[in-house]
């Protein structure tokens, strides 16, 4: 559905063509990662390349866990490709192929550094891979960490190696990830200084990297536990009602618990105290591996697309089922995993369905506003001021029978109208509706002004946008003016008005 339709989200409006130069966000390798599909937002091309990277990740994961059962391999591909994080990644499709290349490289990092691997060339390549992964999108370092932990847990159950080999593997992992993160950070700082641009952008907490204190550590632990639980349960279902997503995940957690108990019992792991201790430590570390950036950059804000690493836990459950649970019981569990895959697929399409509705509604609104301005334009309008935004979905709409709550983790990605998203109304009017003022047609010697997006916008470096917007100071003055206060809100007849050469669009009542 997403690959064969143009369904732009709010960020897509300034990424129709973009080099993805996101050095100020720490993603200094994102541009070359996205260059394979060109720098245009091409849904079909990006989609196919992205699916290839997901497939390669599935292949590497199957190899890491020594999968031979075709059903297990099929489940691995299904879980990886339908997890909610992937659906939201394709919401921002212009970077999807780059992000999913990072996921494949994260899996390759683990594959190159398996237990018993002594070749320094392989370990060096693993170090290089994790450095590039972090430079494309930091969240996929978590994918490598969780995959490493899950692999190690499965090996502890199998008992193929001794204490010395386990110790060497742990040492190698500490070196690969530690040196990889250090190399990433050093290269990033060098690029920032050589480019002469601003430092880290105050966006999603990247500017707080390294600012750790006892208070932030305690807060990070609390955030980690609550965020990890919310991936499976989304919200307090006892108060807000059960969803299919939550019901399936409650069954999954029960199945996972019973499967781990069966695996520990049949493998006699409980008799190997050292191995049992390592197994328990790995299990306890999983949430912290998923949300490790809370402890590196306390101000970081995790979004759904940053939680793809949780999917590996579902894959681990499938691996343990195939190896340690009887066929009759594992068949029932496989049906549960298949139901999760199917439900995730349906949920993704619900998200894209709402994206389609949102785009059509936004496009219609933009054309109406543009037409209204053109009818008022007598050649004296020189600037545009968009005041306020349209309504967001209400909490009641999320919980209504319409099924919005079934979007589960993806509910925060849905817009009722793109005019409800930050500075998007201006982008939509200029980029999609093509709003132009006759003044600049009649005065070609006076070019259309360039909008100052400011350092807080997550736009690529060097991105420019020509549109005659008023400054923030002028906008603040307009909001306080009596003339604007007396205007109606869109779509009232007086919601668009010309004031001192400025076409003012009032979308909501402003304080």
mmCIF file with all atom_site columns, C-alpha atoms in Angstrom, residues 197-343:
data_model
loop_
_atom_site.group_PDB
_atom_site.id
_atom_site.type_symbol
_atom_site.label_atom_id
_atom_site.label_alt_id
_atom_site.label_comp_id
_atom_site.label_asym_id
_atom_site.label_entity_id
_atom_site.label_seq_id
_atom_site.pdbx_PDB_ins_code
_atom_site.Cartn_x
_atom_site.Cartn_y
_atom_site.Cartn_z
_atom_site.occupancy
_atom_site.B_iso_or_equiv
_atom_site.pdbx_formal_charge
_atom_site.auth_seq_id
_atom_site.auth_comp_id
_atom_site.auth_asym_id
_atom_site.auth_atom_id
_atom_site.pdbx_PDB_model_num
ATOM 1   C CA . UNK A 1 197 ? 28.658 24.379  10.677 1.00 0.00 ? 197 UNK A CA 1
ATOM 2   C CA . UNK A 1 198 ? 26.722 24.533  13.943 1.00 0.00 ? 198 UNK A CA 1
ATOM 3   C CA . UNK A 1 199 ? 27.116 21.874  16.596 1.00 0.00 ? 199 UNK A CA 1
ATOM 4   C CA . UNK A 1 200 ? 24.585 19.147  17.391 1.00 0.00 ? 200 UNK A CA 1
ATOM 5   C CA . UNK A 1 201 ? 21.020 20.256  16.729 1.00 0.00 ? 201 UNK A CA 1
ATOM 6   C CA . UNK A 1 202 ? 18.662 20.467  19.728 1.00 0.00 ? 202 UNK A CA 1
ATOM 7   C CA . UNK A 1 203 ? 16.479 17.705  18.314 1.00 0.00 ? 203 UNK A CA 1
ATOM 8   C CA . UNK A 1 204 ? 15.298 14.446  19.940 1.00 0.00 ? 204 UNK A CA 1
ATOM 9   C CA . UNK A 1 205 ? 17.900 14.900  22.692 1.00 0.00 ? 205 UNK A CA 1
ATOM 10  C CA . UNK A 1 206 ? 21.029 14.475  20.542 1.00 0.00 ? 206 UNK A CA 1
ATOM 11  C CA . UNK A 1 207 ? 22.502 17.654  22.053 1.00 0.00 ? 207 UNK A CA 1
ATOM 12  C CA . UNK A 1 208 ? 22.486 16.086  25.550 1.00 0.00 ? 208 UNK A CA 1
ATOM 13  C CA . UNK A 1 209 ? 24.864 13.254  24.646 1.00 0.00 ? 209 UNK A CA 1
ATOM 14  C CA . UNK A 1 210 ? 27.303 12.550  27.471 1.00 0.00 ? 210 UNK A CA 1
ATOM 15  C CA . UNK A 1 211 ? 25.481 14.729  30.031 1.00 0.00 ? 211 UNK A CA 1
ATOM 16  C CA . UNK A 1 212 ? 25.034 12.031  32.659 1.00 0.00 ? 212 UNK A CA 1
ATOM 17  C CA . UNK A 1 213 ? 24.325 12.408  36.373 1.00 0.00 ? 213 UNK A CA 1
ATOM 18  C CA . UNK A 1 214 ? 22.958 10.223  39.146 1.00 0.00 ? 214 UNK A CA 1
ATOM 19  C CA . UNK A 1 215 ? 19.552 11.832  38.691 1.00 0.00 ? 215 UNK A CA 1
ATOM 20  C CA . UNK A 1 216 ? 19.492 11.166  34.946 1.00 0.00 ? 216 UNK A CA 1
ATOM 21  C CA . UNK A 1 217 ? 20.626 7.564   35.496 1.00 0.00 ? 217 UNK A CA 1
ATOM 22  C CA . UNK A 1 218 ? 17.730 6.893   37.865 1.00 0.00 ? 218 UNK A CA 1
ATOM 23  C CA . UNK A 1 219 ? 15.348 8.586   35.448 1.00 0.00 ? 219 UNK A CA 1
ATOM 24  C CA . UNK A 1 220 ? 16.758 6.500   32.583 1.00 0.00 ? 220 UNK A CA 1
ATOM 25  C CA . UNK A 1 221 ? 16.132 3.259   34.458 1.00 0.00 ? 221 UNK A CA 1
ATOM 26  C CA . UNK A 1 222 ? 12.513 4.248   35.082 1.00 0.00 ? 222 UNK A CA 1
ATOM 27  C CA . UNK A 1 223 ? 12.023 5.298   31.447 1.00 0.00 ? 223 UNK A CA 1
ATOM 28  C CA . UNK A 1 224 ? 13.595 2.068   30.235 1.00 0.00 ? 224 UNK A CA 1
ATOM 29  C CA . UNK A 1 225 ? 11.275 -0.166  32.248 1.00 0.00 ? 225 UNK A CA 1
ATOM 30  C CA . UNK A 1 226 ? 8.110  1.779   31.414 1.00 0.00 ? 226 UNK A CA 1
ATOM 31  C CA . UNK A 1 227 ? 8.988  2.131   27.716 1.00 0.00 ? 227 UNK A CA 1
ATOM 32  C CA . UNK A 1 228 ? 9.829  -1.559  27.372 1.00 0.00 ? 228 UNK A CA 1
ATOM 33  C CA . UNK A 1 229 ? 6.512  -2.562  28.946 1.00 0.00 ? 229 UNK A CA 1
ATOM 34  C CA . UNK A 1 230 ? 4.584  -0.136  26.723 1.00 0.00 ? 230 UNK A CA 1
ATOM 35  C CA . UNK A 1 231 ? 5.915  -1.808  23.559 1.00 0.00 ? 231 UNK A CA 1
ATOM 36  C CA . UNK A 1 232 ? 3.923  -4.901  24.464 1.00 0.00 ? 232 UNK A CA 1
ATOM 37  C CA . UNK A 1 233 ? 0.950  -3.321  26.251 1.00 0.00 ? 233 UNK A CA 1
ATOM 38  C CA . UNK A 1 234 ? 0.847  0.207   24.716 1.00 0.00 ? 234 UNK A CA 1
ATOM 39  C CA . UNK A 1 235 ? -1.296 1.694   27.493 1.00 0.00 ? 235 UNK A CA 1
ATOM 40  C CA . UNK A 1 236 ? -3.236 0.810   30.632 1.00 0.00 ? 236 UNK A CA 1
ATOM 41  C CA . UNK A 1 237 ? -5.671 -1.591  28.961 1.00 0.00 ? 237 UNK A CA 1
ATOM 42  C CA . UNK A 1 238 ? -7.532 -2.063  32.255 1.00 0.00 ? 238 UNK A CA 1
ATOM 43  C CA . UNK A 1 239 ? -8.693 1.559   31.968 1.00 0.00 ? 239 UNK A CA 1
ATOM 44  C CA . UNK A 1 240 ? -8.744 2.171   28.208 1.00 0.00 ? 240 UNK A CA 1
ATOM 45  C CA . UNK A 1 241 ? -9.856 -1.192  26.928 1.00 0.00 ? 241 UNK A CA 1
ATOM 46  C CA . UNK A 1 242 ? -8.195 -4.171  25.305 1.00 0.00 ? 242 UNK A CA 1
ATOM 47  C CA . UNK A 1 243 ? -6.955 -4.153  21.712 1.00 0.00 ? 243 UNK A CA 1
ATOM 48  C CA . UNK A 1 244 ? -6.056 -7.093  19.491 1.00 0.00 ? 244 UNK A CA 1
ATOM 49  C CA . UNK A 1 245 ? -2.426 -5.966  19.640 1.00 0.00 ? 245 UNK A CA 1
ATOM 50  C CA . UNK A 1 246 ? -2.365 -5.998  23.448 1.00 0.00 ? 246 UNK A CA 1
ATOM 51  C CA . UNK A 1 247 ? -4.229 -9.318  23.693 1.00 0.00 ? 247 UNK A CA 1
ATOM 52  C CA . UNK A 1 248 ? -1.794 -11.008 21.304 1.00 0.00 ? 248 UNK A CA 1
ATOM 53  C CA . UNK A 1 249 ? 1.180  -9.606  23.182 1.00 0.00 ? 249 UNK A CA 1
ATOM 54  C CA . UNK A 1 250 ? -0.126 -10.752 26.555 1.00 0.00 ? 250 UNK A CA 1
ATOM 55  C CA . UNK A 1 251 ? -0.389 -14.244 25.084 1.00 0.00 ? 251 UNK A CA 1
ATOM 56  C CA . UNK A 1 252 ? 3.093  -13.858 23.628 1.00 0.00 ? 252 UNK A CA 1
ATOM 57  C CA . UNK A 1 253 ? 4.607  -12.866 26.983 1.00 0.00 ? 253 UNK A CA 1
ATOM 58  C CA . UNK A 1 254 ? 2.987  -15.892 28.605 1.00 0.00 ? 254 UNK A CA 1
ATOM 59  C CA . UNK A 1 255 ? 4.258  -18.122 25.807 1.00 0.00 ? 255 UNK A CA 1
ATOM 60  C CA . UNK A 1 256 ? 7.760  -16.644 26.082 1.00 0.00 ? 256 UNK A CA 1
ATOM 61  C CA . UNK A 1 257 ? 7.861  -17.236 29.826 1.00 0.00 ? 257 UNK A CA 1
ATOM 62  C CA . UNK A 1 258 ? 6.723  -20.877 29.478 1.00 0.00 ? 258 UNK A CA 1
ATOM 63  C CA . UNK A 1 259 ? 9.139  -21.449 26.583 1.00 0.00 ? 259 UNK A CA 1
ATOM 64  C CA . UNK A 1 260 ? 12.112 -20.119 28.553 1.00 0.00 ? 260 UNK A CA 1
ATOM 65  C CA . UNK A 1 261 ? 11.174 -22.312 31.523 1.00 0.00 ? 261 UNK A CA 1
ATOM 66  C CA . UNK A 1 262 ? 10.954 -25.358 29.240 1.00 0.00 ? 262 UNK A CA 1
ATOM 67  C CA . UNK A 1 263 ? 14.295 -24.516 27.611 1.00 0.00 ? 263 UNK A CA 1
ATOM 68  C CA . UNK A 1 264 ? 16.064 -24.035 30.958 1.00 0.00 ? 264 UNK A CA 1
ATOM 69  C CA . UNK A 1 265 ? 14.646 -27.319 32.247 1.00 0.00 ? 265 UNK A CA 1
ATOM 70  C CA . UNK A 1 266 ? 15.362 -29.462 29.165 1.00 0.00 ? 266 UNK A CA 1
ATOM 71  C CA . UNK A 1 267 ? 18.840 -28.022 28.636 1.00 0.00 ? 267 UNK A CA 1
ATOM 72  C CA . UNK A 1 268 ? 19.600 -28.488 32.349 1.00 0.00 ? 268 UNK A CA 1
ATOM 73  C CA . UNK A 1 269 ? 20.868 -24.939 32.429 1.00 0.00 ? 269 UNK A CA 1
ATOM 74  C CA . UNK A 1 270 ? 19.844 -24.750 36.099 1.00 0.00 ? 270 UNK A CA 1
ATOM 75  C CA . UNK A 1 271 ? 22.638 -27.227 36.855 1.00 0.00 ? 271 UNK A CA 1
ATOM 76  C CA . UNK A 1 272 ? 25.281 -24.958 35.309 1.00 0.00 ? 272 UNK A CA 1
ATOM 77  C CA . UNK A 1 273 ? 25.413 -22.093 37.789 1.00 0.00 ? 273 UNK A CA 1
ATOM 78  C CA . UNK A 1 274 ? 27.824 -19.884 35.853 1.00 0.00 ? 274 UNK A CA 1
ATOM 79  C CA . UNK A 1 275 ? 25.865 -20.286 32.615 1.00 0.00 ? 275 UNK A CA 1
ATOM 80  C CA . UNK A 1 276 ? 22.568 -19.713 34.431 1.00 0.00 ? 276 UNK A CA 1
ATOM 81  C CA . UNK A 1 277 ? 23.926 -16.487 35.915 1.00 0.00 ? 277 UNK A CA 1
ATOM 82  C CA . UNK A 1 278 ? 24.998 -15.253 32.477 1.00 0.00 ? 278 UNK A CA 1
ATOM 83  C CA . UNK A 1 279 ? 21.600 -16.223 31.028 1.00 0.00 ? 279 UNK A CA 1
ATOM 84  C CA . UNK A 1 280 ? 19.726 -14.275 33.726 1.00 0.00 ? 280 UNK A CA 1
ATOM 85  C CA . UNK A 1 281 ? 22.005 -11.260 33.310 1.00 0.00 ? 281 UNK A CA 1
ATOM 86  C CA . UNK A 1 282 ? 21.372 -11.258 29.536 1.00 0.00 ? 282 UNK A CA 1
ATOM 87  C CA . UNK A 1 283 ? 17.610 -11.506 30.046 1.00 0.00 ? 283 UNK A CA 1
ATOM 88  C CA . UNK A 1 284 ? 17.699 -8.614  32.534 1.00 0.00 ? 284 UNK A CA 1
ATOM 89  C CA . UNK A 1 285 ? 19.867 -6.571  30.160 1.00 0.00 ? 285 UNK A CA 1
ATOM 90  C CA . UNK A 1 286 ? 17.468 -6.814  27.200 1.00 0.00 ? 286 UNK A CA 1
ATOM 91  C CA . UNK A 1 287 ? 15.338 -3.744  28.077 1.00 0.00 ? 287 UNK A CA 1
ATOM 92  C CA . UNK A 1 288 ? 18.480 -1.701  28.719 1.00 0.00 ? 288 UNK A CA 1
ATOM 93  C CA . UNK A 1 289 ? 19.980 -2.779  25.389 1.00 0.00 ? 289 UNK A CA 1
ATOM 94  C CA . UNK A 1 290 ? 16.796 -1.632  23.622 1.00 0.00 ? 290 UNK A CA 1
ATOM 95  C CA . UNK A 1 291 ? 16.883 1.763   25.357 1.00 0.00 ? 291 UNK A CA 1
ATOM 96  C CA . UNK A 1 292 ? 20.617 2.204   25.843 1.00 0.00 ? 292 UNK A CA 1
ATOM 97  C CA . UNK A 1 293 ? 20.501 5.740   24.434 1.00 0.00 ? 293 UNK A CA 1
ATOM 98  C CA . UNK A 1 294 ? 18.606 6.866   27.525 1.00 0.00 ? 294 UNK A CA 1
ATOM 99  C CA . UNK A 1 295 ? 21.897 6.310   29.368 1.00 0.00 ? 295 UNK A CA 1
ATOM 100 C CA . UNK A 1 296 ? 24.090 7.977   26.737 1.00 0.00 ? 296 UNK A CA 1
ATOM 101 C CA . UNK A 1 297 ? 21.894 10.943  25.871 1.00 0.00 ? 297 UNK A CA 1
ATOM 102 C CA . UNK A 1 298 ? 19.397 11.583  28.714 1.00 0.00 ? 298 UNK A CA 1
ATOM 103 C CA . UNK A 1 299 ? 17.257 13.945  26.639 1.00 0.00 ? 299 UNK A CA 1
ATOM 104 C CA . UNK A 1 300 ? 16.649 11.411  23.859 1.00 0.00 ? 300 UNK A CA 1
ATOM 105 C CA . UNK A 1 301 ? 13.047 10.821  22.833 1.00 0.00 ? 301 UNK A CA 1
ATOM 106 C CA . UNK A 1 302 ? 12.391 7.262   21.658 1.00 0.00 ? 302 UNK A CA 1
ATOM 107 C CA . UNK A 1 303 ? 9.914  6.874   18.816 1.00 0.00 ? 303 UNK A CA 1
ATOM 108 C CA . UNK A 1 304 ? 8.376  3.644   17.518 1.00 0.00 ? 304 UNK A CA 1
ATOM 109 C CA . UNK A 1 305 ? 10.866 3.410   14.635 1.00 0.00 ? 305 UNK A CA 1
ATOM 110 C CA . UNK A 1 306 ? 13.685 3.283   17.186 1.00 0.00 ? 306 UNK A CA 1
ATOM 111 C CA . UNK A 1 307 ? 12.298 0.101   18.790 1.00 0.00 ? 307 UNK A CA 1
ATOM 112 C CA . UNK A 1 308 ? 12.890 -2.435  16.006 1.00 0.00 ? 308 UNK A CA 1
ATOM 113 C CA . UNK A 1 309 ? 15.336 -4.248  18.311 1.00 0.00 ? 309 UNK A CA 1
ATOM 114 C CA . UNK A 1 310 ? 12.374 -5.534  20.378 1.00 0.00 ? 310 UNK A CA 1
ATOM 115 C CA . UNK A 1 311 ? 11.450 -7.681  17.358 1.00 0.00 ? 311 UNK A CA 1
ATOM 116 C CA . UNK A 1 312 ? 14.514 -9.863  18.039 1.00 0.00 ? 312 UNK A CA 1
ATOM 117 C CA . UNK A 1 313 ? 12.887 -11.036 21.287 1.00 0.00 ? 313 UNK A CA 1
ATOM 118 C CA . UNK A 1 314 ? 9.997  -12.455 19.261 1.00 0.00 ? 314 UNK A CA 1
ATOM 119 C CA . UNK A 1 315 ? 12.521 -14.201 17.003 1.00 0.00 ? 315 UNK A CA 1
ATOM 120 C CA . UNK A 1 316 ? 14.319 -15.634 20.050 1.00 0.00 ? 316 UNK A CA 1
ATOM 121 C CA . UNK A 1 317 ? 10.992 -17.051 21.250 1.00 0.00 ? 317 UNK A CA 1
ATOM 122 C CA . UNK A 1 318 ? 10.521 -18.756 17.869 1.00 0.00 ? 318 UNK A CA 1
ATOM 123 C CA . UNK A 1 319 ? 14.056 -20.181 18.013 1.00 0.00 ? 319 UNK A CA 1
ATOM 124 C CA . UNK A 1 320 ? 13.581 -21.578 21.517 1.00 0.00 ? 320 UNK A CA 1
ATOM 125 C CA . UNK A 1 321 ? 10.202 -23.053 20.559 1.00 0.00 ? 321 UNK A CA 1
ATOM 126 C CA . UNK A 1 322 ? 11.658 -24.908 17.606 1.00 0.00 ? 322 UNK A CA 1
ATOM 127 C CA . UNK A 1 323 ? 14.539 -26.269 19.664 1.00 0.00 ? 323 UNK A CA 1
ATOM 128 C CA . UNK A 1 324 ? 13.164 -26.985 23.146 1.00 0.00 ? 324 UNK A CA 1
ATOM 129 C CA . UNK A 1 325 ? 9.376  -27.395 22.935 1.00 0.00 ? 325 UNK A CA 1
ATOM 130 C CA . UNK A 1 326 ? 7.481  -30.449 21.684 1.00 0.00 ? 326 UNK A CA 1
ATOM 131 C CA . UNK A 1 327 ? 6.046  -30.195 18.121 1.00 0.00 ? 327 UNK A CA 1
ATOM 132 C CA . UNK A 1 328 ? 2.392  -30.141 19.209 1.00 0.00 ? 328 UNK A CA 1
ATOM 133 C CA . UNK A 1 329 ? 2.896  -27.273 21.643 1.00 0.00 ? 329 UNK A CA 1
ATOM 134 C CA . UNK A 1 330 ? 5.235  -25.379 19.325 1.00 0.00 ? 330 UNK A CA 1
ATOM 135 C CA . UNK A 1 331 ? 2.681  -25.585 16.509 1.00 0.00 ? 331 UNK A CA 1
ATOM 136 C CA . UNK A 1 332 ? 0.192  -23.663 18.660 1.00 0.00 ? 332 UNK A CA 1
ATOM 137 C CA . UNK A 1 333 ? 2.840  -21.076 19.449 1.00 0.00 ? 333 UNK A CA 1
ATOM 138 C CA . UNK A 1 334 ? 3.700  -20.752 15.756 1.00 0.00 ? 334 UNK A CA 1
ATOM 139 C CA . UNK A 1 335 ? 0.046  -19.961 15.074 1.00 0.00 ? 335 UNK A CA 1
ATOM 140 C CA . UNK A 1 336 ? 0.243  -17.219 17.706 1.00 0.00 ? 336 UNK A CA 1
ATOM 141 C CA . UNK A 1 337 ? 3.348  -15.723 16.056 1.00 0.00 ? 337 UNK A CA 1
ATOM 142 C CA . UNK A 1 338 ? 1.627  -15.943 12.660 1.00 0.00 ? 338 UNK A CA 1
ATOM 143 C CA . UNK A 1 339 ? -1.372 -14.101 14.124 1.00 0.00 ? 339 UNK A CA 1
ATOM 144 C CA . UNK A 1 340 ? 0.957  -11.392 15.441 1.00 0.00 ? 340 UNK A CA 1
ATOM 145 C CA . UNK A 1 341 ? 2.524  -11.027 11.999 1.00 0.00 ? 341 UNK A CA 1
ATOM 146 C CA . UNK A 1 342 ? -0.886 -10.807 10.328 1.00 0.00 ? 342 UNK A CA 1
ATOM 147 C CA . UNK A 1 343 ? -2.230 -8.300  12.853 1.00 0.00 ? 343 UNK A CA 1
#
